[in-house]
Tab-separated table of C-alpha atoms in Angstrom:
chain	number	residue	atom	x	y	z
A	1058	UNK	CA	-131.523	43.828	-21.610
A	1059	UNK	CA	-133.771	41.045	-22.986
A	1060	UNK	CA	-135.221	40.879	-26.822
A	1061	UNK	CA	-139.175	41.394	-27.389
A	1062	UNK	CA	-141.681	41.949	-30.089
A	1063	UNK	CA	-144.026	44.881	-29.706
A	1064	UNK	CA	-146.810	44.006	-32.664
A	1065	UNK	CA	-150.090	45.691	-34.022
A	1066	UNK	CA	-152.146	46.267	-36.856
A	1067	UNK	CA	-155.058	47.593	-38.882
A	1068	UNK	CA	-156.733	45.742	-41.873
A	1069	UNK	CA	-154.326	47.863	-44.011
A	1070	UNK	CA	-151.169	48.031	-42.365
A	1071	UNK	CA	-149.573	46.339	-39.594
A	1072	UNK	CA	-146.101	46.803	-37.881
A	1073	UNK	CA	-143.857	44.016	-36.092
A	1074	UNK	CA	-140.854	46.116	-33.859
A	1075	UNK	CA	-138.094	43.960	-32.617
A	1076	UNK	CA	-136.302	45.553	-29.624
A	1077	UNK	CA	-134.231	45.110	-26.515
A	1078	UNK	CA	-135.949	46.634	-23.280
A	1079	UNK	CA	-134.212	46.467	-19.977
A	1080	UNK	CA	-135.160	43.159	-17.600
A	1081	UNK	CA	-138.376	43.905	-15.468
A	1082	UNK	CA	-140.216	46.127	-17.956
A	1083	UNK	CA	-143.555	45.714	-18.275
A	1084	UNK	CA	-145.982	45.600	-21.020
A	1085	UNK	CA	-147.084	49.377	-20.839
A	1086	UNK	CA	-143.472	50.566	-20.269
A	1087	UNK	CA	-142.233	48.125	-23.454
A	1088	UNK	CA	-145.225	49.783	-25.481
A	1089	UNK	CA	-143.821	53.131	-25.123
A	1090	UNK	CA	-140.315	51.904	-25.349
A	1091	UNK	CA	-140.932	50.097	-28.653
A	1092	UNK	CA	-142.109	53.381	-30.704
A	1093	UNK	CA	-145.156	51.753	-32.084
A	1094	UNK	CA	-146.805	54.729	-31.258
A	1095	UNK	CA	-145.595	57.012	-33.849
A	1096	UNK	CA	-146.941	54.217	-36.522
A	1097	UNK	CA	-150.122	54.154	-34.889
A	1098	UNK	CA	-150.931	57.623	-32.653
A	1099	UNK	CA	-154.470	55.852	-32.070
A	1100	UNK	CA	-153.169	53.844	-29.212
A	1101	UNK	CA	-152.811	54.934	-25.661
A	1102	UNK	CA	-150.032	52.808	-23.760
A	1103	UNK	CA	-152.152	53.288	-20.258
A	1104	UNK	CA	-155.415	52.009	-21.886
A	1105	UNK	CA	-154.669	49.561	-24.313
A	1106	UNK	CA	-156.184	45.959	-24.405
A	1107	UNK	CA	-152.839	43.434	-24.463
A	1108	UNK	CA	-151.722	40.133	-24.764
A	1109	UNK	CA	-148.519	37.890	-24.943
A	1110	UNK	CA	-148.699	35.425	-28.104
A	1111	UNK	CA	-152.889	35.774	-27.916
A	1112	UNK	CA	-152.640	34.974	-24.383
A	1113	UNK	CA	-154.617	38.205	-22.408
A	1114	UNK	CA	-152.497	40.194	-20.020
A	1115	UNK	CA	-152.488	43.017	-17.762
A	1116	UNK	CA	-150.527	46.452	-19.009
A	1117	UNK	CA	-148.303	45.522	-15.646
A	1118	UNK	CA	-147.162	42.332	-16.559
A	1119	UNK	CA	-143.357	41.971	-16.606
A	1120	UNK	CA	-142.541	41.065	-19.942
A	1121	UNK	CA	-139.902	38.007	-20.661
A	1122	UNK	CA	-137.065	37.273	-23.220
A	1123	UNK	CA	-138.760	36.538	-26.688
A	1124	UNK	CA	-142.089	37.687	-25.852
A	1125	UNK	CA	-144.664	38.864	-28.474
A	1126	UNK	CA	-146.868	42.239	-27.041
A	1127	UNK	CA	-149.826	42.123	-28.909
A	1128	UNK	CA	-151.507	45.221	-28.826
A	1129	UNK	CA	-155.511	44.779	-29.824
A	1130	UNK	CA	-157.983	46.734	-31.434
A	1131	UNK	CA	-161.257	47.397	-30.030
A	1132	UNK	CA	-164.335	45.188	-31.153
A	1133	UNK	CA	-166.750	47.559	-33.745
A	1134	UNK	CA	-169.518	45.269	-32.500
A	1135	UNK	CA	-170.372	42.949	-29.228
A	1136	UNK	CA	-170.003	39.028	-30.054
A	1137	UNK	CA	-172.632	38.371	-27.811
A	1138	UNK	CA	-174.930	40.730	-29.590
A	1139	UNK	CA	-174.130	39.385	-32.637
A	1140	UNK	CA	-174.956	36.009	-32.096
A	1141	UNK	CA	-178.516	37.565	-30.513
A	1142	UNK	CA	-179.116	38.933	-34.144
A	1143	UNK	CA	-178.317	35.662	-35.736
A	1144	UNK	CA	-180.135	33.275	-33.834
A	1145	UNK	CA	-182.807	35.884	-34.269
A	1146	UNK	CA	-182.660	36.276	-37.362
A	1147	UNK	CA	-182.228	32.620	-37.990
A	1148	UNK	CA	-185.664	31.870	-35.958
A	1149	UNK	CA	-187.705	33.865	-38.524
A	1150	UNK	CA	-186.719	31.337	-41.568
C-alpha cells in the first residue's frame, strides 16, 4: 500500500482525503477508492478532468507514494473567448 491525497473543491467547500491505496492504482481507481464521491456526487470517476500537484494527467496514470489527485472543475466560460471579449471590448475605448 502507498499513501495519497485525493483533493477537490467548490468555492464553498472543499475536501482533502488522505488514504492508502494498493501499489499500481491508478488515478480513476484511487478516485473511487478515496470516497470523495459521497462529498461531491457531481463527479464521475470515468470522466473527470485530473492532475497530480497541477500537473495534467490521464484517469490511467499509476499513481505514486505522496501524490496529490487533483480532481478539477469544469471551466463556466472558454479563456480563449474571454480574452476575444476583452480585447474587443478594449478596442472600442
Amino acid at each position: 500500500m502507498i499513501e495519497i491525497e485525493v483533493v477537490y473543491g467548490l468555492p464553498h467547500k472543499q475536501v482533502l482525503l488522505s488514504l492508502p491505496v494498493p501499489k499500481g492504482s491508478t488515478i480513476e481507481e484511487s478516485i473511487k477508492l478515496s470516497g470523495i464521491i459521497g462529498h461531491f456526487p457531481e463527479i464521475i470517476p470515468g470522466e473527470a478532468t485530473v492532475g497530480i500537484f497541477s500537473r495534467p494527467e490521464k484517469l490511467d496514470t499509476i499513481v505514486k507514494a505522496g501524490d496529490r489527485i487533483e480532481i478539477y472543475r469544469p471551466l463556466t466560460a472558454d479563456p480563449k473567448e474571454m480574452r476575444k471579449l476583452r480585447a474587443a471590448k478594449m478596442a472600442k475605448k
